[in-house]
Short mmCIF file of C-alpha atoms in Angstrom, two decimals:
data_model
loop_
_atom_site.label_atom_id
_atom_site.label_comp_id
_atom_site.label_asym_id
_atom_site.label_seq_id
_atom_site.Cartn_x
_atom_site.Cartn_y
_atom_site.Cartn_z
CA UNK Z 73 0.17 -0.03 0.05
CA UNK Z 74 1.40 3.76 -1.04
CA UNK Z 75 1.92 6.10 1.82
CA UNK Z 76 -0.48 8.75 2.17
CA UNK Z 77 1.17 12.43 2.60
CA UNK Z 78 0.41 12.32 6.14
CA UNK Z 79 2.29 8.94 6.52
CA UNK Z 80 4.97 10.65 4.35
CA UNK Z 81 5.19 13.86 7.28
CA UNK Z 82 6.47 11.18 9.59
CA UNK Z 83 9.68 10.12 7.31
CA UNK Z 84 12.74 11.35 9.30
CA UNK Z 85 15.87 12.54 7.18
CA UNK Z 86 17.68 15.11 5.73
CA UNK Z 87 15.58 16.93 3.21
CA UNK Z 88 16.49 16.36 -0.45
CA UNK Z 89 17.57 19.43 -2.40
CA UNK Z 90 15.78 20.28 -5.47
CA UNK Z 91 16.08 22.56 -8.39
CA UNK Z 92 12.84 23.81 -10.26
CA UNK Z 93 12.85 24.39 -14.08
CA UNK Z 94 10.12 26.94 -15.24
CA UNK Z 95 9.02 29.17 -18.22
CA UNK Z 96 5.50 30.62 -17.30
CA UNK Z 97 3.21 31.04 -14.16
CA UNK Z 98 4.35 28.26 -12.36
CA UNK Z 99 1.35 26.72 -10.74
CA UNK Z 100 3.09 23.16 -10.23
CA UNK Z 101 5.89 24.92 -8.57
CA UNK Z 102 3.53 26.55 -6.18
CA UNK Z 103 2.05 22.93 -5.57
CA UNK Z 104 5.71 21.80 -4.99
CA UNK Z 105 6.64 24.90 -2.76
CA UNK Z 106 3.15 24.25 -0.46
CA UNK Z 107 4.10 20.35 -0.15
CA UNK Z 108 7.53 21.11 1.15
CA UNK Z 109 6.46 20.48 4.80
CA UNK Z 110 4.46 17.33 4.02
CA UNK Z 111 7.19 15.47 2.20
CA UNK Z 112 11.18 15.29 2.99
CA UNK Z 113 12.42 17.80 -0.14
CA UNK Z 114 13.69 21.55 0.04
CA UNK Z 115 13.36 23.73 -3.30
CA UNK Z 116 16.73 25.33 -3.42
CA UNK Z 117 16.62 27.14 -6.39
CA UNK Z 118 14.07 27.93 -9.21
CA UNK Z 119 15.62 28.76 -12.67
CA UNK Z 120 14.02 30.34 -15.78
CA UNK Z 121 14.64 30.73 -19.23
CA UNK Z 122 12.09 33.59 -19.20
CA UNK Z 123 12.81 36.79 -17.19
CA UNK Z 124 9.30 37.78 -16.76
CA UNK Z 125 7.94 34.32 -15.67
CA UNK Z 126 5.26 34.85 -12.85
CA UNK Z 127 7.09 31.73 -11.27
CA UNK Z 128 9.70 33.84 -10.44
CA UNK Z 129 8.01 35.81 -8.30
CA UNK Z 130 6.30 32.82 -6.35
CA UNK Z 131 9.84 31.56 -5.77
CA UNK Z 132 10.87 35.20 -4.26
CA UNK Z 133 7.45 35.31 -2.24
CA UNK Z 134 8.54 31.58 -0.46
CA UNK Z 135 12.05 32.90 -0.07
CA UNK Z 136 13.64 30.65 -2.60
CA UNK Z 137 16.69 31.76 -4.57
CA UNK Z 138 16.17 32.38 -8.07
CA UNK Z 139 17.89 32.74 -11.65
CA UNK Z 140 17.66 33.46 -15.07
CA UNK Z 141 19.39 31.93 -17.97
CA UNK Z 142 17.93 33.09 -21.01
CA UNK Z 143 17.97 30.76 -24.12
CA UNK Z 144 17.80 33.95 -26.19
CA UNK Z 145 21.57 34.77 -25.06
CA UNK Z 146 23.10 31.58 -26.57
CA UNK Z 147 23.50 30.78 -30.24
CA UNK Z 148 22.48 27.01 -30.16
CA UNK Z 149 20.49 24.88 -27.65
CA UNK Z 150 23.86 23.23 -26.43
CA UNK Z 151 25.40 26.56 -25.55
CA UNK Z 152 22.30 27.20 -23.44
CA UNK Z 153 22.21 23.81 -22.05
CA UNK Z 154 25.73 24.34 -20.69
CA UNK Z 155 25.26 27.69 -19.25
CA UNK Z 156 22.01 26.13 -17.57
CA UNK Z 157 23.93 23.18 -16.37
CA UNK Z 158 26.78 25.16 -14.61
CA UNK Z 159 23.76 27.23 -13.05
CA UNK Z 160 22.26 23.93 -11.62
CA UNK Z 161 25.30 22.86 -10.32
CA UNK Z 162 26.11 25.62 -8.05
CA UNK Z 163 23.18 24.41 -6.29
CA UNK Z 164 24.49 20.57 -6.20
CA UNK Z 165 20.64 19.58 -6.18
CA UNK Z 166 19.61 15.91 -5.89
CA UNK Z 167 16.75 16.39 -8.30
CA UNK Z 168 15.93 18.18 -11.10
CA UNK Z 169 12.02 19.12 -11.63
CA UNK Z 170 10.71 20.55 -15.10
CA UNK Z 171 7.82 22.52 -14.15
CA UNK Z 172 6.52 24.02 -17.34
CA UNK Z 173 9.98 24.12 -18.86
CA UNK Z 174 9.61 25.09 -22.45
CA UNK Z 175 12.59 23.95 -23.91
CA UNK Z 176 13.68 20.65 -25.50
CA UNK Z 177 16.77 19.50 -23.62
CA UNK Z 178 20.11 18.05 -25.05
CA UNK Z 179 20.80 14.39 -24.83
CA UNK Z 180 24.39 15.65 -22.98
CA UNK Z 181 22.04 17.68 -20.42
CA UNK Z 182 19.81 14.63 -19.80
CA UNK Z 183 22.88 12.22 -19.34
CA UNK Z 184 24.65 14.61 -17.08
CA UNK Z 185 21.32 14.46 -14.58
CA UNK Z 186 20.72 10.82 -15.54
CA UNK Z 187 18.05 9.29 -13.07
CA UNK Z 188 17.74 12.79 -11.45
CA UNK Z 189 15.11 14.70 -13.67
CA UNK Z 190 11.17 14.59 -13.80
CA UNK Z 191 8.81 16.00 -15.73
CA UNK Z 192 4.99 16.69 -15.88
CA UNK Z 193 3.25 16.04 -19.25
CA UNK Z 194 -0.45 16.75 -19.65
CA UNK Z 195 -1.83 13.49 -21.29
CA UNK Z 196 -1.89 10.08 -20.59
CA UNK Z 197 1.59 9.00 -21.92
CA UNK Z 198 2.38 7.68 -24.35
CA UNK Z 199 -0.84 9.19 -25.92
CA UNK Z 200 -0.55 12.86 -27.22
CA UNK Z 201 3.44 13.84 -26.75
CA UNK Z 202 4.11 17.15 -27.45
CA UNK Z 203 1.80 20.11 -27.42
CA UNK Z 204 -2.08 20.98 -27.56
CA UNK Z 205 -3.02 17.72 -26.03
CA UNK Z 206 -6.17 18.91 -24.54
CA UNK Z 207 -7.49 19.88 -27.96
CA UNK Z 208 -6.08 16.56 -29.43
CA UNK Z 209 -7.47 14.49 -26.91
CA UNK Z 210 -10.93 16.05 -27.59
CA UNK Z 211 -10.33 15.74 -31.53
CA UNK Z 212 -9.46 12.11 -30.74
CA UNK Z 213 -12.65 11.24 -29.30
CA UNK Z 214 -11.14 10.19 -25.93
CA UNK Z 215 -13.16 9.39 -22.88
CA UNK Z 216 -10.47 10.03 -20.32
CA UNK Z 217 -7.55 12.36 -20.49
CA UNK Z 218 -4.95 13.37 -17.81
CA UNK Z 219 -1.27 14.00 -16.90
CA UNK Z 220 1.72 11.91 -16.33
CA UNK Z 221 4.87 12.11 -14.31
CA UNK Z 222 7.91 10.42 -15.65
CA UNK Z 223 11.67 10.26 -15.60
CA UNK Z 224 13.30 12.48 -18.19
CA UNK Z 225 15.43 10.74 -21.05
CA UNK Z 226 16.57 11.68 -24.44
CA UNK Z 227 13.39 11.04 -26.14
CA UNK Z 228 10.91 13.80 -25.78
CA UNK Z 229 8.06 13.03 -23.62
CA UNK Z 230 9.42 9.36 -23.50
CA UNK Z 231 10.90 8.44 -20.20
CA UNK Z 232 9.38 5.71 -18.04
CA UNK Z 233 6.10 7.14 -16.55
CA UNK Z 234 5.69 6.90 -12.53
CA UNK Z 235 2.27 7.95 -11.85
CA UNK Z 236 -0.68 9.32 -13.83
CA UNK Z 237 -3.71 11.10 -13.11
CA UNK Z 238 -6.95 9.97 -15.01
CA UNK Z 239 -9.63 12.63 -15.67
CA UNK Z 240 -13.01 11.66 -17.65
CA UNK Z 241 -14.06 13.75 -20.36
CA UNK Z 242 -17.24 15.46 -20.31
CA UNK Z 243 -19.19 15.69 -23.29
CA UNK Z 244 -19.47 19.54 -22.72
CA UNK Z 245 -15.90 20.18 -22.40
CA UNK Z 246 -13.74 22.36 -24.51
CA UNK Z 247 -9.74 22.16 -24.19
CA UNK Z 248 -9.90 24.84 -21.56
CA UNK Z 249 -12.30 23.19 -19.31
CA UNK Z 250 -10.54 19.88 -19.69
CA UNK Z 251 -7.30 21.61 -19.33
CA UNK Z 252 -8.50 23.04 -15.96
CA UNK Z 253 -9.35 19.64 -14.45
CA UNK Z 254 -5.97 18.13 -15.59
CA UNK Z 255 -3.91 20.90 -14.20
CA UNK Z 256 -5.54 20.38 -10.75
CA UNK Z 257 -4.74 16.47 -10.78
CA UNK Z 258 -0.77 17.93 -11.72
CA UNK Z 259 -1.09 19.71 -8.54
CA UNK Z 260 -1.80 16.49 -6.74
CA UNK Z 261 0.49 14.09 -8.75
CA UNK Z 262 3.64 16.34 -8.65
CA UNK Z 263 4.47 16.72 -4.93
CA UNK Z 264 3.50 13.18 -4.43
CA UNK Z 265 6.26 11.62 -6.80
CA UNK Z 266 8.85 14.14 -5.91
CA UNK Z 267 8.34 13.30 -2.11
CA UNK Z 268 8.55 9.38 -3.20
CA UNK Z 269 11.98 10.18 -4.73
CA UNK Z 270 13.10 11.99 -1.60
CA UNK Z 271 12.18 9.42 0.46
CA UNK Z 272 14.16 7.16 -1.89
CA UNK Z 273 11.30 4.91 -2.55
CA UNK Z 274 11.65 5.81 -6.14
CA UNK Z 275 14.41 5.42 -8.71
CA UNK Z 276 15.31 4.86 -12.58
CA UNK Z 277 17.26 1.62 -12.68
CA UNK Z 278 20.21 0.81 -14.73
CA UNK Z 279 18.00 -0.77 -17.55
CA UNK Z 280 16.04 2.53 -17.75
CA UNK Z 281 12.90 1.34 -16.06
CA UNK Z 282 11.24 3.07 -12.80
CA UNK Z 283 11.61 1.23 -9.74
CA UNK Z 284 9.22 1.77 -6.78
CA UNK Z 285 9.80 0.25 -3.39
CA UNK Z 286 12.51 -2.11 -5.17
CA UNK Z 287 10.19 -3.30 -7.65
CA UNK Z 288 9.81 -2.69 -11.39
CA UNK Z 289 6.83 -0.40 -12.42
CA UNK Z 290 5.41 -2.80 -15.64
CA UNK Z 291 2.81 0.21 -15.76
CA UNK Z 292 2.02 3.85 -14.03
CA UNK Z 293 0.80 4.16 -10.72
CA UNK Z 294 -2.42 5.58 -11.05
CA UNK Z 295 -4.55 8.58 -9.21
CA UNK Z 296 -8.16 8.63 -10.57
CA UNK Z 297 -10.41 11.78 -10.50
CA UNK Z 298 -13.25 9.91 -9.05
CA UNK Z 299 -11.10 8.74 -5.93
CA UNK Z 300 -10.36 11.21 -2.96
CA UNK Z 301 -7.25 11.64 -1.45
CA UNK Z 302 -3.46 10.20 -2.42
CA UNK Z 303 -3.30 7.10 -4.44
#
């Protein structure tokens, strides 16, 4: 049986140091900030490629150090990733969390942090990788949609999925309405997975598969919008 958030709070140990990368408003960042007291992790820095990202203000309000590494200042993706790596490594984090970070990372960057990068994607992966997932789910006639937290690999939205939140698609839904419910699910999913990683219950195995409590996740764990509380 998986621990609830209340049970997780009883786990004793040094907090995991986390760097969060953002590009926009940072609502998932806020969920992670709000959950810091319930899970054994501490956000040591928030870094954005966009100077005007509201997530930077969220971090400042929580007294979390911030930095901006603008992709526009570099001639190519590799140079940007090298600068971003240098900024991250100054903090010596145990985990990198992508929270609406709208840049495709180079294989070299991903390899540098292998097994230590998480991302959240607004679909039930492997369905609808990439952008505009809510519209695409509606156009495809899907009956359910959702979000997935996964380890980051060199393949775009292709790393092993850890936890998914499933959201029913209503006959009256448009992309905005559906997206709002998916985002609410994301806010529940992400702190849980970061917390599991901080508890050392979750890791990426040498064979590239996700391990939870030492067992291979042959299928993602699931949080359903028709159930209450934690998975």
